[in-house]
Short mmCIF file of C-alpha atoms in Angstrom, two decimals:
data_model
loop_
_atom_site.label_atom_id
_atom_site.label_comp_id
_atom_site.label_asym_id
_atom_site.label_seq_id
_atom_site.Cartn_x
_atom_site.Cartn_y
_atom_site.Cartn_z
CA UNK A 1 -15.20 -30.20 6.73
CA UNK A 2 -16.53 -26.75 5.38
CA UNK A 3 -14.41 -25.26 2.41
CA UNK A 4 -13.90 -21.52 2.73
CA UNK A 5 -12.68 -19.61 -0.47
CA UNK A 6 -10.61 -16.37 0.42
CA UNK A 7 -10.34 -14.26 -2.62
CA UNK A 8 -7.58 -11.65 -2.14
CA UNK A 9 -8.92 -8.29 -3.76
CA UNK A 10 -6.41 -6.00 -2.22
CA UNK A 11 -4.15 -5.94 -5.32
CA UNK A 12 -5.57 -5.59 -8.74
CA UNK A 13 -4.89 -4.63 -12.28
CA UNK A 14 -5.65 -1.34 -13.11
CA UNK A 15 -6.39 0.98 -16.26
CA UNK A 16 -4.83 4.26 -16.39
CA UNK A 17 -4.80 7.11 -18.80
CA UNK A 18 -2.27 6.84 -21.95
CA UNK A 19 -0.92 10.14 -20.57
CA UNK A 20 -0.21 8.87 -17.20
CA UNK A 21 1.09 5.64 -18.56
CA UNK A 22 3.72 7.28 -20.54
CA UNK A 23 4.88 9.14 -17.50
CA UNK A 24 4.93 6.04 -15.45
CA UNK A 25 7.01 3.98 -17.73
CA UNK A 26 9.71 6.69 -17.63
CA UNK A 27 9.50 6.89 -13.83
CA UNK A 28 9.95 3.02 -13.48
CA UNK A 29 13.02 3.06 -16.11
CA UNK A 30 14.58 5.98 -13.83
CA UNK A 31 13.85 3.94 -11.12
CA UNK A 32 15.60 0.72 -12.14
CA UNK A 33 18.76 2.71 -12.94
CA UNK A 34 18.79 4.98 -9.92
CA UNK A 35 18.13 1.91 -7.42
CA UNK A 36 20.81 -0.06 -9.39
CA UNK A 37 23.39 2.77 -8.80
CA UNK A 38 22.55 3.38 -4.98
CA UNK A 39 21.67 -0.15 -3.93
CA UNK A 40 23.36 -2.35 -6.32
CA UNK A 41 22.12 -5.51 -7.86
CA UNK A 42 19.03 -7.08 -6.00
CA UNK A 43 16.14 -9.13 -6.73
CA UNK A 44 13.54 -6.93 -8.48
CA UNK A 45 9.90 -7.07 -7.64
CA UNK A 46 7.50 -9.85 -9.21
CA UNK A 47 4.60 -7.83 -8.78
CA UNK A 48 2.35 -10.63 -7.01
CA UNK A 49 1.36 -9.53 -3.54
CA UNK A 50 -0.81 -10.88 -0.78
CA UNK A 51 -2.84 -9.54 2.05
CA UNK A 52 -1.38 -10.59 5.55
CA UNK A 53 -4.33 -9.79 7.28
CA UNK A 54 -6.37 -11.97 4.98
CA UNK A 55 -3.62 -14.78 5.31
CA UNK A 56 -3.80 -14.26 9.22
CA UNK A 57 -7.56 -15.14 8.81
CA UNK A 58 -6.73 -18.09 6.53
CA UNK A 59 -4.37 -19.24 9.35
CA UNK A 60 -6.81 -19.04 11.77
CA UNK A 61 -9.47 -20.74 10.17
CA UNK A 62 -7.41 -23.67 8.99
CA UNK A 63 -6.17 -24.11 12.47
CA UNK A 64 -9.86 -24.70 13.39
CA UNK A 65 -10.70 -27.33 10.88
CA UNK A 66 -11.55 -25.49 7.91
CA UNK A 67 -10.65 -26.47 4.38
CA UNK A 68 -9.01 -23.06 3.20
CA UNK A 69 -8.35 -22.35 -0.50
CA UNK A 70 -6.81 -18.88 -1.15
CA UNK A 71 -6.92 -17.21 -4.64
CA UNK A 72 -5.86 -13.78 -5.95
CA UNK A 73 -8.67 -11.53 -7.72
CA UNK A 74 -6.36 -11.47 -10.63
CA UNK A 75 -6.37 -15.08 -11.24
CA UNK A 76 -10.11 -15.21 -11.03
CA UNK A 77 -10.46 -12.57 -13.62
CA UNK A 78 -7.66 -14.08 -15.90
CA UNK A 79 -8.82 -17.94 -15.60
CA UNK A 80 -12.15 -19.75 -15.78
CA UNK A 81 -13.27 -19.80 -12.32
CA UNK A 82 -14.79 -23.46 -12.63
CA UNK A 83 -11.03 -24.56 -13.94
CA UNK A 84 -9.16 -22.56 -11.27
CA UNK A 85 -10.95 -23.22 -8.31
CA UNK A 86 -11.31 -26.57 -6.54
CA UNK A 87 -14.52 -28.12 -5.54
CA UNK A 88 -17.71 -26.35 -4.25
CA UNK A 89 -17.31 -23.75 -1.48
CA UNK A 90 -19.50 -23.38 1.38
CA UNK A 91 -18.33 -19.93 2.11
CA UNK A 92 -16.37 -17.33 -0.72
CA UNK A 93 -15.00 -14.38 1.28
CA UNK A 94 -13.39 -11.42 -0.33
CA UNK A 95 -10.68 -9.24 1.29
CA UNK A 96 -11.25 -6.05 -0.49
CA UNK A 97 -9.94 -2.31 -0.95
CA UNK A 98 -12.26 0.38 -2.24
CA UNK A 99 -11.91 -0.01 -6.00
CA UNK A 100 -12.35 -3.63 -5.91
CA UNK A 101 -15.68 -3.70 -4.05
CA UNK A 102 -17.70 -3.33 -7.19
CA UNK A 103 -15.69 -6.05 -9.13
CA UNK A 104 -16.24 -8.47 -6.13
CA UNK A 105 -19.87 -7.74 -6.02
CA UNK A 106 -20.11 -8.89 -9.75
CA UNK A 107 -17.98 -12.03 -8.67
CA UNK A 108 -20.09 -12.82 -5.82
CA UNK A 109 -23.34 -12.82 -7.84
CA UNK A 110 -21.52 -15.24 -10.20
CA UNK A 111 -20.47 -17.61 -7.67
CA UNK A 112 -24.03 -17.47 -6.12
CA UNK A 113 -25.51 -18.36 -9.54
CA UNK A 114 -23.05 -21.42 -9.94
CA UNK A 115 -23.18 -22.41 -6.07
CA UNK A 116 -26.71 -21.51 -4.85
CA UNK A 117 -25.88 -22.63 -1.39
CA UNK A 118 -22.46 -20.98 -1.02
CA UNK A 119 -22.45 -17.75 1.60
CA UNK A 120 -20.76 -14.77 0.34
CA UNK A 121 -18.82 -12.47 2.37
CA UNK A 122 -16.95 -9.17 2.09
CA UNK A 123 -14.46 -7.63 4.13
CA UNK A 124 -11.12 -5.88 4.47
CA UNK A 125 -9.89 -2.32 5.28
CA UNK A 126 -12.51 -0.59 3.15
CA UNK A 127 -15.45 -2.39 4.96
CA UNK A 128 -13.63 -1.54 8.61
CA UNK A 129 -14.42 2.05 7.77
CA UNK A 130 -17.32 2.08 5.40
CA UNK A 131 -19.40 -0.69 6.67
CA UNK A 132 -22.78 0.93 6.36
CA UNK A 133 -22.06 2.39 2.90
CA UNK A 134 -20.95 -1.01 1.87
CA UNK A 135 -24.14 -2.73 3.17
CA UNK A 136 -26.21 -0.15 1.21
CA UNK A 137 -24.61 -0.09 -1.91
CA UNK A 138 -23.57 -4.02 -2.34
CA UNK A 139 -26.48 -5.96 -0.47
CA UNK A 140 -25.76 -8.96 -2.66
CA UNK A 141 -23.21 -10.25 0.18
CA UNK A 142 -24.81 -12.55 2.99
CA UNK A 143 -22.00 -11.42 5.69
CA UNK A 144 -19.99 -8.48 6.31
CA UNK A 145 -16.55 -8.98 8.03
CA UNK A 146 -15.03 -6.15 9.98
CA UNK A 147 -12.44 -6.21 12.90
CA UNK A 148 -8.99 -8.00 12.84
CA UNK A 149 -7.92 -11.60 13.22
CA UNK A 150 -10.40 -13.58 15.37
CA UNK A 151 -13.22 -11.18 15.14
CA UNK A 152 -12.88 -10.83 11.17
CA UNK A 153 -12.18 -14.61 10.95
CA UNK A 154 -15.32 -15.32 13.09
CA UNK A 155 -17.39 -12.78 10.85
CA UNK A 156 -16.41 -14.87 7.76
CA UNK A 157 -17.89 -18.20 9.36
CA UNK A 158 -20.80 -16.74 10.83
CA UNK A 159 -19.76 -17.47 14.47
CA UNK A 160 -17.22 -16.55 17.44
CA UNK A 161 -13.86 -18.39 17.09
CA UNK A 162 -12.98 -20.58 20.10
CA UNK A 163 -11.34 -18.33 22.75
CA UNK A 164 -8.68 -20.96 23.05
CA UNK A 165 -7.13 -20.16 19.85
CA UNK A 166 -4.12 -17.89 20.50
CA UNK A 167 -4.60 -14.18 20.46
CA UNK A 168 -1.73 -13.91 17.85
CA UNK A 169 -1.92 -16.33 15.17
CA UNK A 170 1.07 -17.30 13.32
CA UNK A 171 1.09 -16.92 9.49
CA UNK A 172 0.80 -19.97 7.56
CA UNK A 173 2.49 -19.16 4.14
CA UNK A 174 1.99 -22.86 2.90
CA UNK A 175 -1.66 -21.79 2.37
CA UNK A 176 -0.81 -19.46 -0.46
CA UNK A 177 -1.14 -20.66 -3.71
CA UNK A 178 2.30 -19.80 -5.13
CA UNK A 179 5.79 -20.17 -3.30
CA UNK A 180 7.21 -17.11 -1.34
CA UNK A 181 9.84 -16.16 -4.00
CA UNK A 182 6.78 -15.66 -6.25
CA UNK A 183 5.41 -12.71 -4.03
CA UNK A 184 6.79 -9.29 -3.27
CA UNK A 185 7.32 -9.79 0.54
CA UNK A 186 5.47 -7.06 2.86
CA UNK A 187 5.37 -7.85 6.49
CA UNK A 188 4.72 -5.72 9.69
CA UNK A 189 5.98 -5.58 13.27
CA UNK A 190 2.76 -3.33 14.51
CA UNK A 191 -0.53 -2.24 12.98
CA UNK A 192 -2.17 0.72 13.81
CA UNK A 193 -0.67 4.23 13.99
CA UNK A 194 -0.23 6.84 16.80
CA UNK A 195 -1.07 9.59 14.70
CA UNK A 196 -4.24 10.95 13.11
CA UNK A 197 -3.48 12.31 9.80
CA UNK A 198 -6.66 13.21 7.80
CA UNK A 199 -5.70 11.38 4.73
CA UNK A 200 -4.71 8.05 5.82
CA UNK A 201 -6.87 5.51 7.96
CA UNK A 202 -4.07 3.78 9.70
CA UNK A 203 -4.66 6.13 12.61
CA UNK A 204 -8.30 4.47 12.89
CA UNK A 205 -6.70 0.95 13.52
CA UNK A 206 -6.34 -0.79 16.69
CA UNK A 207 -3.01 -1.22 17.82
CA UNK A 208 -1.78 -4.83 17.18
CA UNK A 209 1.91 -6.14 17.96
CA UNK A 210 3.23 -8.73 15.72
CA UNK A 211 6.60 -10.50 16.20
CA UNK A 212 9.83 -8.06 16.39
CA UNK A 213 11.12 -9.55 13.23
CA UNK A 214 7.65 -9.47 11.40
CA UNK A 215 7.93 -13.01 10.88
CA UNK A 216 11.06 -12.79 8.67
CA UNK A 217 12.83 -15.11 10.40
CA UNK A 218 10.10 -18.03 9.84
CA UNK A 219 10.64 -17.75 6.18
CA UNK A 220 14.19 -16.68 5.67
CA UNK A 221 15.32 -19.96 4.51
CA UNK A 222 12.52 -19.69 1.60
CA UNK A 223 13.52 -16.54 0.06
CA UNK A 224 16.04 -15.68 -2.43
CA UNK A 225 19.38 -13.73 -1.26
CA UNK A 226 18.96 -10.15 -1.83
CA UNK A 227 15.09 -10.19 -1.99
CA UNK A 228 13.35 -7.19 -1.19
CA UNK A 229 11.51 -7.27 2.11
CA UNK A 230 9.35 -4.33 2.76
CA UNK A 231 8.06 -3.37 6.49
CA UNK A 232 4.81 -1.74 5.91
CA UNK A 233 4.23 -0.65 9.55
CA UNK A 234 2.85 3.09 9.31
CA UNK A 235 6.18 3.80 11.24
CA UNK A 236 8.44 0.92 11.88
CA UNK A 237 7.82 -0.44 15.30
CA UNK A 238 5.28 2.19 16.23
CA UNK A 239 7.49 3.97 18.59
CA UNK A 240 11.25 4.70 18.85
CA UNK A 241 11.81 2.26 21.72
CA UNK A 242 10.21 -0.76 19.96
CA UNK A 243 12.10 0.17 16.92
CA UNK A 244 15.54 -0.38 18.44
CA UNK A 245 14.12 -3.77 19.80
CA UNK A 246 13.03 -4.78 15.76
CA UNK A 247 16.41 -3.56 14.74
CA UNK A 248 18.02 -5.58 17.21
CA UNK A 249 15.93 -8.87 16.29
CA UNK A 250 16.52 -8.31 12.58
CA UNK A 251 20.33 -7.89 13.22
CA UNK A 252 20.20 -11.27 15.05
CA UNK A 253 19.01 -13.00 11.88
CA UNK A 254 22.30 -12.37 10.20
CA UNK A 255 19.99 -12.07 6.87
CA UNK A 256 20.99 -11.44 3.29
CA UNK A 257 18.14 -9.29 2.18
CA UNK A 258 17.50 -5.74 1.11
CA UNK A 259 14.96 -4.26 3.81
CA UNK A 260 12.79 -0.88 3.41
CA UNK A 261 10.42 0.56 5.77
CA UNK A 262 8.33 3.58 6.28
CA UNK A 263 9.16 5.73 9.18
CA UNK A 264 8.30 9.31 10.40
CA UNK A 265 10.69 11.63 9.92
CA UNK A 266 10.60 12.77 13.92
CA UNK A 267 12.06 9.03 14.52
CA UNK A 268 15.26 9.71 12.50
CA UNK A 269 18.46 10.35 14.61
CA UNK A 270 22.07 9.25 14.19
CA UNK A 271 21.16 6.54 16.60
CA UNK A 272 17.99 5.33 14.89
CA UNK A 273 19.96 5.44 11.46
CA UNK A 274 22.75 3.47 12.65
CA UNK A 275 20.16 0.86 14.23
CA UNK A 276 18.54 0.50 10.84
CA UNK A 277 21.72 0.09 8.96
CA UNK A 278 23.08 -2.40 11.27
CA UNK A 279 19.59 -4.47 11.01
CA UNK A 280 20.12 -4.62 7.17
CA UNK A 281 17.69 -1.75 5.97
CA UNK A 282 18.86 -0.04 2.44
CA UNK A 283 15.77 1.93 2.14
CA UNK A 284 13.79 4.25 4.49
CA UNK A 285 10.56 6.10 3.27
CA UNK A 286 9.54 9.16 4.71
CA UNK A 287 6.56 11.60 3.93
CA UNK A 288 6.54 15.17 2.66
CA UNK A 289 2.90 15.73 1.88
CA UNK A 290 3.11 18.96 1.05
CA UNK A 291 5.35 22.18 1.17
CA UNK A 292 2.92 24.37 2.46
CA UNK A 293 2.45 24.16 6.42
CA UNK A 294 -1.02 25.31 6.24
CA UNK A 295 -2.30 22.25 4.11
CA UNK A 296 -0.43 20.00 6.36
CA UNK A 297 -2.19 21.47 9.38
CA UNK A 298 -5.56 21.24 7.67
CA UNK A 299 -4.80 17.56 7.34
CA UNK A 300 -3.57 16.88 10.93
CA UNK A 301 0.03 16.45 9.61
CA UNK A 302 2.02 17.86 12.52
CA UNK A 303 5.44 17.46 11.21
CA UNK A 304 6.27 20.28 9.06
CA UNK A 305 8.31 20.78 5.70
CA UNK A 306 11.26 22.33 7.63
CA UNK A 307 11.59 19.66 9.94
CA UNK A 308 11.60 17.11 7.18
CA UNK A 309 14.25 19.03 5.21
CA UNK A 310 16.56 18.90 8.41
CA UNK A 311 15.82 15.05 8.60
CA UNK A 312 16.77 14.83 5.05
CA UNK A 313 20.16 16.32 5.73
CA UNK A 314 20.76 14.24 8.67
CA UNK A 315 20.08 11.13 6.71
CA UNK A 316 22.56 11.85 3.86
CA UNK A 317 25.16 13.23 6.44
CA UNK A 318 25.04 9.81 8.75
CA UNK A 319 23.95 7.09 6.44
CA UNK A 320 24.08 5.59 2.91
CA UNK A 321 20.57 4.77 3.04
CA UNK A 322 18.36 5.10 -0.20
CA UNK A 323 15.81 7.71 0.72
CA UNK A 324 12.60 7.71 -0.71
CA UNK A 325 9.99 10.58 -0.08
CA UNK A 326 6.20 10.05 -0.41
CA UNK A 327 4.32 13.06 -1.26
CA UNK A 328 0.50 13.49 -1.96
CA UNK A 329 -1.06 15.45 -4.69
CA UNK A 330 -4.36 17.54 -4.36
CA UNK A 331 -4.96 17.28 -0.28
CA UNK A 332 -7.68 19.65 0.78
CA UNK A 333 -6.21 23.46 1.01
CA UNK A 334 -4.15 22.65 -2.08
CA UNK A 335 -3.80 25.63 -4.43
CA UNK A 336 -2.08 26.14 -7.73
CA UNK A 337 0.71 27.87 -5.83
CA UNK A 338 0.95 24.77 -3.69
CA UNK A 339 1.63 22.83 -6.67
CA UNK A 340 4.39 25.28 -7.84
CA UNK A 341 5.88 25.21 -4.43
CA UNK A 342 5.89 21.34 -4.19
CA UNK A 343 7.52 21.07 -7.61
CA UNK A 344 9.99 23.66 -6.67
CA UNK A 345 11.14 21.63 -3.66
CA UNK A 346 11.02 18.23 -5.50
CA UNK A 347 13.43 19.68 -8.20
CA UNK A 348 15.99 20.69 -5.58
CA UNK A 349 15.79 17.47 -3.75
CA UNK A 350 16.26 15.39 -6.93
CA UNK A 351 18.66 17.50 -8.74
CA UNK A 352 21.08 17.84 -5.68
CA UNK A 353 20.57 14.05 -4.97
CA UNK A 354 19.40 14.97 -1.50
CA UNK A 355 16.63 12.35 -1.84
CA UNK A 356 17.08 9.20 -3.95
CA UNK A 357 13.36 9.04 -5.10
CA UNK A 358 9.90 10.72 -4.71
CA UNK A 359 6.48 8.86 -4.96
CA UNK A 360 3.95 11.10 -5.65
CA UNK A 361 0.49 9.84 -5.40
CA UNK A 362 -2.91 11.47 -5.84
CA UNK A 363 -4.97 12.26 -2.57
CA UNK A 364 -8.00 9.92 -2.47
CA UNK A 365 -10.84 10.94 0.03
CA UNK A 366 -12.14 7.22 0.64
CA UNK A 367 -15.61 7.05 1.57
CA UNK A 368 -15.95 6.20 5.37
CA UNK A 369 -18.99 6.13 7.56
CA UNK A 370 -19.82 9.18 9.79
CA UNK A 371 -17.30 11.27 8.24
CA UNK A 372 -18.28 14.43 6.41
CA UNK A 373 -15.16 15.79 4.52
CA UNK A 374 -17.35 18.94 3.30
CA UNK A 375 -15.95 20.68 6.25
CA UNK A 376 -12.37 20.28 4.88
CA UNK A 377 -13.56 21.51 1.39
CA UNK A 378 -13.95 18.30 -0.27
CA UNK A 379 -16.78 18.44 -2.74
CA UNK A 380 -17.66 15.01 -3.97
CA UNK A 381 -18.08 14.29 -7.83
CA UNK A 382 -18.07 10.69 -8.20
CA UNK A 383 -19.73 7.57 -6.33
CA UNK A 384 -18.24 4.83 -8.46
CA UNK A 385 -15.97 2.93 -5.98
CA UNK A 386 -13.90 1.39 -8.83
CA UNK A 387 -12.43 5.02 -9.65
CA UNK A 388 -11.06 5.61 -6.12
CA UNK A 389 -7.80 4.89 -6.97
CA UNK A 390 -4.62 7.14 -6.69
CA UNK A 391 -3.66 7.11 -10.30
CA UNK A 392 -7.15 7.78 -11.35
CA UNK A 393 -9.07 11.16 -12.46
CA UNK A 394 -9.97 12.79 -9.12
CA UNK A 395 -13.38 11.77 -7.76
CA UNK A 396 -13.71 15.19 -5.92
CA UNK A 397 -12.98 18.79 -6.22
CA UNK A 398 -12.20 21.57 -3.58
CA UNK A 399 -13.11 25.19 -3.01
CA UNK A 400 -9.77 26.06 -4.49
CA UNK A 401 -9.33 23.75 -7.28
CA UNK A 402 -11.49 21.70 -9.93
CA UNK A 403 -11.25 18.28 -10.96
CA UNK A 404 -9.28 18.90 -14.09
CA UNK A 405 -7.10 21.42 -11.96
CA UNK A 406 -6.20 18.67 -9.75
CA UNK A 407 -5.56 16.32 -12.34
CA UNK A 408 -3.34 18.69 -14.35
CA UNK A 409 -1.31 19.45 -11.32
CA UNK A 410 -0.81 15.70 -10.44
CA UNK A 411 0.58 15.00 -14.10
CA UNK A 412 2.75 18.13 -14.37
CA UNK A 413 4.18 16.95 -10.90
CA UNK A 414 4.72 13.55 -12.11
CA UNK A 415 6.64 15.21 -15.01
CA UNK A 416 8.71 17.80 -12.95
CA UNK A 417 9.94 14.58 -10.84
CA UNK A 418 10.96 12.81 -13.86
CA UNK A 419 12.95 15.76 -15.43
CA UNK A 420 14.60 16.45 -12.00
CA UNK A 421 15.57 12.97 -11.24
CA UNK A 422 17.25 12.55 -14.90
CA UNK A 423 18.94 15.93 -13.93
CA UNK A 424 20.41 14.74 -10.70
CA UNK A 425 22.06 11.84 -12.63
CA UNK A 426 23.46 13.93 -15.23
CA UNK A 427 21.07 12.78 -18.06
CA UNK A 428 18.75 14.59 -20.30
CA UNK A 429 16.29 12.13 -21.19
CA UNK A 430 15.20 8.32 -20.59
CA UNK A 431 16.73 7.67 -23.95
CA UNK A 432 20.11 7.79 -22.55
CA UNK A 433 19.29 5.02 -20.26
CA UNK A 434 19.23 2.64 -23.10
CA UNK A 435 17.63 -0.64 -22.56
CA UNK A 436 17.64 -0.37 -18.91
CA UNK A 437 15.18 -2.66 -17.50
CA UNK A 438 12.08 -1.14 -16.55
CA UNK A 439 11.41 -1.58 -12.83
CA UNK A 440 8.18 -3.88 -12.61
CA UNK A 441 6.14 -1.64 -10.46
CA UNK A 442 3.07 -0.75 -12.74
CA UNK A 443 0.60 -3.12 -13.93
CA UNK A 444 -2.00 -1.88 -16.51
CA UNK A 445 -5.05 -3.65 -17.95
CA UNK A 446 -8.87 -2.97 -18.35
CA UNK A 447 -10.11 -5.53 -15.53
CA UNK A 448 -12.22 -2.76 -13.53
CA UNK A 449 -13.73 -1.45 -16.47
CA UNK A 450 -14.99 -4.92 -17.85
CA UNK A 451 -17.79 -7.21 -16.68
CA UNK A 452 -17.13 -10.09 -15.22
#
C-alpha cells in the first residue's frame, strides 16, 4: 500500500508589523465584546482549520486503497518532521495558497533529501490559477495538481482515478489528525460563483454542488453545542432558489449551533432573512468593497453602494442577525478621496450600529496565468509570493497611489473602524473593556520569514 502525505498549507502562521498588530489586538478585543452582546455565549474559534478540498482528495485516495496521512503546515514547522510523520512517504503533496508556496518548496526539498524516492506534489487554489508561474518559479516539485476532486486527486498519484468512484466523494473527517472540536468548522454547499469580481478567484472555479446541509448532518453529533459553523459558499447556495433548499435542510437538522454565511446583498429579502434565521443562522456577511461606484465598476462589482446600504436597513428592520460587512482597501482605482469616503461610511455604520462588524482586508492582486493587470492600473513592485498576504505591506502600487499611501490608507481605515466601533457601544477606549477575552482570530509568528 502506497503512503501519501497530504500537507495542508492553506492556513499558516504569519508575521505582521507591530503597528498593525496593535490595531488588530484592539479589533479582536472589541469583537469579543460585540459578539457576546449580540450573539450571546457561544463557543469561540480555536484557530485550527483544514482545507475541505484537500480533505475531499484525501477521502478519495483513502477509498481507492492509499494510506493517507494528513498533516498541517504549522505542525511541520513546529515539530521535528521525523518525530511527527509516520513512516516514509511514497508521495508528499502540499495544498497551498500563494504565500505558502515558497515555504512548501523548502519543505519539499527537505523531504527529498530525507526520502530520496519520494515524489513531491504541489496543488491548491493558487496552482489552479497560476500553474505556469508555479512550475517556472518552483521546479523542485515532481508533479503539479490542479482541478478539483477526482482530477486533482489523480494528478497527486499520477494516474486517472477509477471512473467507478462516485463523482461526489463524501468527506471522511476521521482522516484529520485532530478531533473536529479542535477545528474551526468551515463547510460549503456549493463551490464557484456566478459573479466575476476582478479581485476574487471564485468566479473562475467550476460550479460544484455539495450536500444541501454542507455535510453538517454527518458531523453534528461530534460538535460541541453552540459551536460556530461557517458556510463559505461565495454566496450561500449559489442562487436564491437553492438558498431556500439549503435553509430547509438545515432547519430539519434541529441543530444547536451558531451558523454564519457569506451572501450577496442582492439576495437579501424579507423572505430570505426569515429562512436564514429559521435555519439557525446568527450571522450573515455581505460585501461593500468601496464607497466609490467607479471603483466597483472598474473591478466588475455590479452591486453599488446605495443598494448595499438599502439592504443593510432591510436586515436591521426585519431580523436580529449579526451583520458583518466585508470591505477591501486599495482596489484598482482607489484614491486618497476613496479612503476618506469609505471611512466616513464605516464611521456612520458602526456608530449607529447599522452593522455589527466591519472586516477590512487589503487588496492583493494574486499572480495568475494569462492575466495582465496593468490595464487595471496595477504596477507590480514585488515578486516574493510569501508577501502576497492581505495583512502585509502592499506588493503593488497604482497610477493613483504609491505603496506607502496604500499601506497608510489601510492602517488608517483599520484605526477608524476601531474608534467608530467603540463609539457605537458607548465606549471611549478598549481599556474600558477591562479584561475582556481577546477574540482568538489572529496568529502572529515569524514562520514565513525563517528557513525550514
